[in-house]
PDB file of C-alpha atoms and ligand atoms in Angstrom:
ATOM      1  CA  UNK A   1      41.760 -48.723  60.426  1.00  0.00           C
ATOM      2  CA  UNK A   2      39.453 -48.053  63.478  1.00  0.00           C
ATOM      3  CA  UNK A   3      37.173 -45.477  63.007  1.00  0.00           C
ATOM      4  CA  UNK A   4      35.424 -43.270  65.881  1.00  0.00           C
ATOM      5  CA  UNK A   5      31.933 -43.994  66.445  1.00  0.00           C
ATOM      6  CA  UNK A   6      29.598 -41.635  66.446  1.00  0.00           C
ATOM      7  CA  UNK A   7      27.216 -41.297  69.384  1.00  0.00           C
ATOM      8  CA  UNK A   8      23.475 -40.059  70.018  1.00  0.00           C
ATOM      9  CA  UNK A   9      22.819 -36.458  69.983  1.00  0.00           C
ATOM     10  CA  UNK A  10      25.250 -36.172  66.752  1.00  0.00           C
ATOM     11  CA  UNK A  11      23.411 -35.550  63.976  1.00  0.00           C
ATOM     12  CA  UNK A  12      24.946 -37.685  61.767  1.00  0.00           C
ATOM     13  CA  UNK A  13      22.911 -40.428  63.258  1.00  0.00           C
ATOM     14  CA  UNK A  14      19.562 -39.015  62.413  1.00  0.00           C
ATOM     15  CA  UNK A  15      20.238 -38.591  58.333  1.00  0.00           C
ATOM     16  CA  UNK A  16      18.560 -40.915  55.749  1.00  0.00           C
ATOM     17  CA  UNK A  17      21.400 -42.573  54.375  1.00  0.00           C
ATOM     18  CA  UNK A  18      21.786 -43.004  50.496  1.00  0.00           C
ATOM     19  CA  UNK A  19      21.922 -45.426  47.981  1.00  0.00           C
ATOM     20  CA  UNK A  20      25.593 -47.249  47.064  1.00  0.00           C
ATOM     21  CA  UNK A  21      26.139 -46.821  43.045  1.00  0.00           C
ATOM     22  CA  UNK A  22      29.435 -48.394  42.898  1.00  0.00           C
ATOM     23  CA  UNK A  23      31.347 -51.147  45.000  1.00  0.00           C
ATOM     24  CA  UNK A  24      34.393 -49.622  44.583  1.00  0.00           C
ATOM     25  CA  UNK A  25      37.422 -49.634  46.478  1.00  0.00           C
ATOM     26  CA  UNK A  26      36.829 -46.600  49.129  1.00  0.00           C
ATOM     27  CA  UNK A  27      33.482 -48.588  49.728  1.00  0.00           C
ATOM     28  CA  UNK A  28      35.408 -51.916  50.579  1.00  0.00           C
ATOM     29  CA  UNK A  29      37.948 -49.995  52.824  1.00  0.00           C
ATOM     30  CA  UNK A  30      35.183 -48.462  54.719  1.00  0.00           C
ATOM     31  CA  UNK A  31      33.166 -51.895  55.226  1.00  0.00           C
ATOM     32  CA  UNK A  32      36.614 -53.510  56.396  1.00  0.00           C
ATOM     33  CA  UNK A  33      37.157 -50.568  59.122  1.00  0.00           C
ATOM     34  CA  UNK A  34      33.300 -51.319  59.927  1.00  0.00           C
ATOM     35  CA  UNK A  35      34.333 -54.543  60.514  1.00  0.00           C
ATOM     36  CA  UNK A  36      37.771 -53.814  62.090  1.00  0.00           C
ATOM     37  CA  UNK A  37      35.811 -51.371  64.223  1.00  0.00           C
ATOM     38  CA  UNK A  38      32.767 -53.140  65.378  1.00  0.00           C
ATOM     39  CA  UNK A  39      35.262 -56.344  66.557  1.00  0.00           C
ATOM     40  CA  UNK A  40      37.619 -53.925  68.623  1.00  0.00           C
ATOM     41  CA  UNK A  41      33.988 -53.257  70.895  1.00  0.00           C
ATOM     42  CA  UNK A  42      32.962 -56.556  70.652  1.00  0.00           C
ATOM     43  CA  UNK A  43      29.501 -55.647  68.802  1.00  0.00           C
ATOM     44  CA  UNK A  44      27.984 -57.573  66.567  1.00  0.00           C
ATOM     45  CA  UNK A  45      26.691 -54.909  63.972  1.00  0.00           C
ATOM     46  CA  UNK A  46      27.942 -51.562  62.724  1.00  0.00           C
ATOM     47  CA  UNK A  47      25.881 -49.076  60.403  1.00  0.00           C
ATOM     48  CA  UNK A  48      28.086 -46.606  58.106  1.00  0.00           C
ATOM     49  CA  UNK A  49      26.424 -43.743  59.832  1.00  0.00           C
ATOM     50  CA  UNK A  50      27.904 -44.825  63.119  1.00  0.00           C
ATOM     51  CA  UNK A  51      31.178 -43.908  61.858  1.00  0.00           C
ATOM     52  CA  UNK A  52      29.458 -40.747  60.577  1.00  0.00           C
ATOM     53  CA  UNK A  53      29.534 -41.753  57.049  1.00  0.00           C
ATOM     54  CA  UNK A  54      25.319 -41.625  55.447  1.00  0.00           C
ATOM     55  CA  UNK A  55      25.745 -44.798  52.808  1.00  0.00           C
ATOM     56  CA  UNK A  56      23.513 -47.853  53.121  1.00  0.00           C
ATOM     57  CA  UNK A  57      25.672 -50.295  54.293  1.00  0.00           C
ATOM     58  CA  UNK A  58      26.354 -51.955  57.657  1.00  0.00           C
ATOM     59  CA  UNK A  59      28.400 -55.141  58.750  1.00  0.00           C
ATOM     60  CA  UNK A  60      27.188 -57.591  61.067  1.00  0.00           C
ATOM     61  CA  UNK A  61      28.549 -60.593  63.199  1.00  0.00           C
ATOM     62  CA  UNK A  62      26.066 -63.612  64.004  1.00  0.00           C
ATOM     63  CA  UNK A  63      27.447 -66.834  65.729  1.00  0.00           C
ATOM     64  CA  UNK A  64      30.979 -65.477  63.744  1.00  0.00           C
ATOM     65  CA  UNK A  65      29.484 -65.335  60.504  1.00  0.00           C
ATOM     66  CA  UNK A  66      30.221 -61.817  59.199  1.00  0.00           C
ATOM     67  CA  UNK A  67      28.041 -60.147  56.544  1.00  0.00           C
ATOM     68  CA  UNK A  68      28.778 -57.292  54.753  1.00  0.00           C
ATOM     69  CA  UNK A  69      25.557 -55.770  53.488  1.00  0.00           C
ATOM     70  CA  UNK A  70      25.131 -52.951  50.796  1.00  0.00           C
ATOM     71  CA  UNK A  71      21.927 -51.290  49.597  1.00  0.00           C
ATOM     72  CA  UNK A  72      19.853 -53.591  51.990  1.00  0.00           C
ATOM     73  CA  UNK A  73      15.931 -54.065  51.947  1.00  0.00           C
ATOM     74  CA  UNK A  74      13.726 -56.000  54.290  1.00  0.00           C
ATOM     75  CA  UNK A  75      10.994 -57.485  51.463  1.00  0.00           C
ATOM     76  CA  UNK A  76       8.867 -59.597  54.409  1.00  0.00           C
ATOM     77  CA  UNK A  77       8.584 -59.125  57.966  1.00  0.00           C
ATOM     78  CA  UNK A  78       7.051 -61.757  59.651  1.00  0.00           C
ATOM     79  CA  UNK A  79       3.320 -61.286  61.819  1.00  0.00           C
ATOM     80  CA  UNK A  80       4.810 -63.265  65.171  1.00  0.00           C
ATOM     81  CA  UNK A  81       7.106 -60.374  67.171  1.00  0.00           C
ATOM     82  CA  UNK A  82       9.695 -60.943  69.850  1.00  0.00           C
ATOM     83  CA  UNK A  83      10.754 -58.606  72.810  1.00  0.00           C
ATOM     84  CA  UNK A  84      14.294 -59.217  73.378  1.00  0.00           C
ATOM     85  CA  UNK A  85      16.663 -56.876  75.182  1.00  0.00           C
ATOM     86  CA  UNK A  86      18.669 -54.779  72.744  1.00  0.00           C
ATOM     87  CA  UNK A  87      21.917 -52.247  72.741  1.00  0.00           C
ATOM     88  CA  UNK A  88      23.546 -49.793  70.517  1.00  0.00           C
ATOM     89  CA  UNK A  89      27.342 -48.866  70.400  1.00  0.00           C
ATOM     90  CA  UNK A  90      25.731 -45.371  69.757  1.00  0.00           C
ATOM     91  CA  UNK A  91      24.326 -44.987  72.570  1.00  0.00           C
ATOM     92  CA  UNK A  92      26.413 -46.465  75.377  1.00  0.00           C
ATOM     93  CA  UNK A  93      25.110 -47.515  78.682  1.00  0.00           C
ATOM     94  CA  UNK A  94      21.866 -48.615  78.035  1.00  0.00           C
ATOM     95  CA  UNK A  95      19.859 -51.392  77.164  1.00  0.00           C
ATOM     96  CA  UNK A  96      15.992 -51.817  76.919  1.00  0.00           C
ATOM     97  CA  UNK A  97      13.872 -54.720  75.288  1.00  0.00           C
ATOM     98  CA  UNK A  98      12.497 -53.970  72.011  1.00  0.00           C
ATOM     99  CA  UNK A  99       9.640 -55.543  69.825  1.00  0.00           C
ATOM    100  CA  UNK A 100      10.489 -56.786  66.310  1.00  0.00           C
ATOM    101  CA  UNK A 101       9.066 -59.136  63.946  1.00  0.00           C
ATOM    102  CA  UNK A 102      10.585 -62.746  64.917  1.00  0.00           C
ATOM    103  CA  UNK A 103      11.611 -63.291  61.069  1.00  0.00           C
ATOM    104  CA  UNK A 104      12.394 -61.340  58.015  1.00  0.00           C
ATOM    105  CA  UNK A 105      13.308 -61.779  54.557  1.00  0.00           C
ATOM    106  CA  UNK A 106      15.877 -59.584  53.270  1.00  0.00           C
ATOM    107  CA  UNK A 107      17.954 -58.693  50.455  1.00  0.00           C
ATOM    108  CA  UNK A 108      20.910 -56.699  49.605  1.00  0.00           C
ATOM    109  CA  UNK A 109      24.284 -56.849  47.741  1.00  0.00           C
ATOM    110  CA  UNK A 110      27.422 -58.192  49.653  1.00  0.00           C
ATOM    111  CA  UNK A 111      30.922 -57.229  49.261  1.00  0.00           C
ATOM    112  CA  UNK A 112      31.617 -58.826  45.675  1.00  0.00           C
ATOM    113  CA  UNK A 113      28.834 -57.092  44.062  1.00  0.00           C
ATOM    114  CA  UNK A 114      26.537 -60.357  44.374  1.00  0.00           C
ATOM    115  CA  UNK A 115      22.174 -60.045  45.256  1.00  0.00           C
ATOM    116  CA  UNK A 116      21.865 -61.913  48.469  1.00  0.00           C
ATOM    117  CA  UNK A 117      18.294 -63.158  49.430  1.00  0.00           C
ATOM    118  CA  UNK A 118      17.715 -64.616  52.555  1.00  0.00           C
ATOM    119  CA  UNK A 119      15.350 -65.054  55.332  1.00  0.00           C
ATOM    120  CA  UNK A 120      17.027 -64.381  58.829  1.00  0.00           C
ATOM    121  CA  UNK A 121      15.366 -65.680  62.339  1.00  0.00           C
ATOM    122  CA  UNK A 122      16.762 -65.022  66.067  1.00  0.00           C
ATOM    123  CA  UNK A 123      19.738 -62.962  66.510  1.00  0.00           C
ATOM    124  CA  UNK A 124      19.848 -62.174  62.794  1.00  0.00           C
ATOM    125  CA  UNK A 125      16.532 -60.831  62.393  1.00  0.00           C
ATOM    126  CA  UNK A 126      17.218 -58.569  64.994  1.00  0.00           C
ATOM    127  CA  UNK A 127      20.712 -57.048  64.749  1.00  0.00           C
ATOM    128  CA  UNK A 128      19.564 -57.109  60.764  1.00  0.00           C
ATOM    129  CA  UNK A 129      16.088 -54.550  61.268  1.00  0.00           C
ATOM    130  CA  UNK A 130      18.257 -53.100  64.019  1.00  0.00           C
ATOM    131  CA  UNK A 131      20.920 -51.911  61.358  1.00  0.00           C
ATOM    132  CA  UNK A 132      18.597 -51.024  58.875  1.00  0.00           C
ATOM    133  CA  UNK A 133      17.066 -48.457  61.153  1.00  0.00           C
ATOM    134  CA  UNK A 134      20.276 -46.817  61.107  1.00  0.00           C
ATOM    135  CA  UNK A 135      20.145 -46.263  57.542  1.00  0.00           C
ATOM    136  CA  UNK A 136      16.894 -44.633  57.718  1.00  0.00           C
ATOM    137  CA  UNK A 137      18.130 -42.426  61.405  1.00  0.00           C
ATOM    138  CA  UNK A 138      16.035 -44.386  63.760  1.00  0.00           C
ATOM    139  CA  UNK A 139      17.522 -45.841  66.828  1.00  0.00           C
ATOM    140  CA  UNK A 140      16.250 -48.517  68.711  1.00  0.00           C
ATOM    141  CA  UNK A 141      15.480 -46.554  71.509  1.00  0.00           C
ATOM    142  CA  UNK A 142      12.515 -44.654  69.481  1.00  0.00           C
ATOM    143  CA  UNK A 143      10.969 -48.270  69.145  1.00  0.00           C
ATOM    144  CA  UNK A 144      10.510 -48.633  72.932  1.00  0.00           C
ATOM    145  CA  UNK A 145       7.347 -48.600  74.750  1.00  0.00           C
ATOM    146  CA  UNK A 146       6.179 -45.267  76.251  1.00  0.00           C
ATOM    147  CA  UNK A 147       7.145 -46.394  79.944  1.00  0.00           C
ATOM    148  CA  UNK A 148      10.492 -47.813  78.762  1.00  0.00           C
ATOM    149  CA  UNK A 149      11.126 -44.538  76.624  1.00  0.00           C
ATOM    150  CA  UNK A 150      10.247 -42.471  79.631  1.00  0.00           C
ATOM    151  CA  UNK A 151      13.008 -44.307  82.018  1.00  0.00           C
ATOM    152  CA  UNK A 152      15.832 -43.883  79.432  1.00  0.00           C
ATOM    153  CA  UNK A 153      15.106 -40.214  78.568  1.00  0.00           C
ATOM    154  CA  UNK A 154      17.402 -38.414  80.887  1.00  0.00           C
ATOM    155  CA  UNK A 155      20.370 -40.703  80.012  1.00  0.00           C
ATOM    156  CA  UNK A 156      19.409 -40.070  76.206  1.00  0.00           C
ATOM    157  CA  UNK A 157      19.259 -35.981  77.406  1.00  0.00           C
ATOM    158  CA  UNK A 158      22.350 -36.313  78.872  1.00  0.00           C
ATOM    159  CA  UNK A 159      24.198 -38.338  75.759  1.00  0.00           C
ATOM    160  CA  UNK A 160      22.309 -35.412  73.589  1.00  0.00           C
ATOM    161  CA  UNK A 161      23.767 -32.456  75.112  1.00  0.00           C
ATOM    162  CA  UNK A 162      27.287 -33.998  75.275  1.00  0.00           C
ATOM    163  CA  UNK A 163      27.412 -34.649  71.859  1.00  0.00           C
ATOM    164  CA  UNK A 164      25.668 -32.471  69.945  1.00  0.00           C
ATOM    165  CA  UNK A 165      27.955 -29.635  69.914  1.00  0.00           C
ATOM    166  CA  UNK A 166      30.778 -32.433  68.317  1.00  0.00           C
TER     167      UNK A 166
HETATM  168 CO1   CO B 201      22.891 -49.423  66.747  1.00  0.00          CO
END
């Protein structure tokens, strides 16, 4: 089932999401409208609380491998960063370059309840951290450097004061 997503100014967005105690059915539905979701915009990652739903879980899409990742942690980010251009499907219409660690070790359960270590380069790293923030209520666009942050802000004013009131 497609869900809405959720987009900046809703508050929803900015909640610290919580811990997943059981990978029960409702959980599975969700992650497969995540998925369902996310494909119908052609992203290629989705956090729970972009569907305005604060559990730690997101699904993302890399080179059409699709994870499904529950209760993720990043245990390693790597010293060497990368600026590469980034978007949100929370926050439509723009896209700035953002610097993340290149590579990042990371661990989390997946969809049948098994611990999933792995260390993720490239696109991975990135839509990975990216998704993560979610969880935690950041948005890429509070990562960007002051000049960058300035030339977004009245776009992000404008997305705030459409959708706050939702
Ligand atoms: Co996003």
């Amino acid at each position: 089932m497609l869900r809405k997503i959720r987009v900046y100014g809703d508050k929803v967005l900015r909640n610290r999401s919580e811990k997943i105690e059981k990978i029960d059915e409702e959980i599975l539905t969700i992650l497969d409208d995540m998925l369902e979701t996310m494909d119908e915009v052609g992203g290629v990652g989705l956090a729970a609380p972009q569907i305005g739903i604060n559990l730690n879980m997101f699904v993302i899409k890399i080179d059409g491998v699709v994870r499904k990742v529950i209760n993720p942690e990043i245990t390693e980010l790597s010293k060497e960063m990368l600026e590469r251009e980034e978007g949100c499907l929370s926050i439509p219409g723009i896209y700035k370059k953002v610097e993340r660690p290149a590579v990042v070790k990371v661990k989390y359960t997946n969809e049948n309840g098994e611990s999933v270590q792995e260390e993720l380069s490239e696109l991975g790293a990135r839509a990975f951290q990216h998704e993560y923030d979610h969880l935690e209520g950041t948005l890429y666009t509070d990562r960007l450097k002051p000049l960058a942050k300035k030339m977004v802000a009245n776009k992000l004013k404008k997305l705030q004061r459409k959708n706050k009131e939702k």
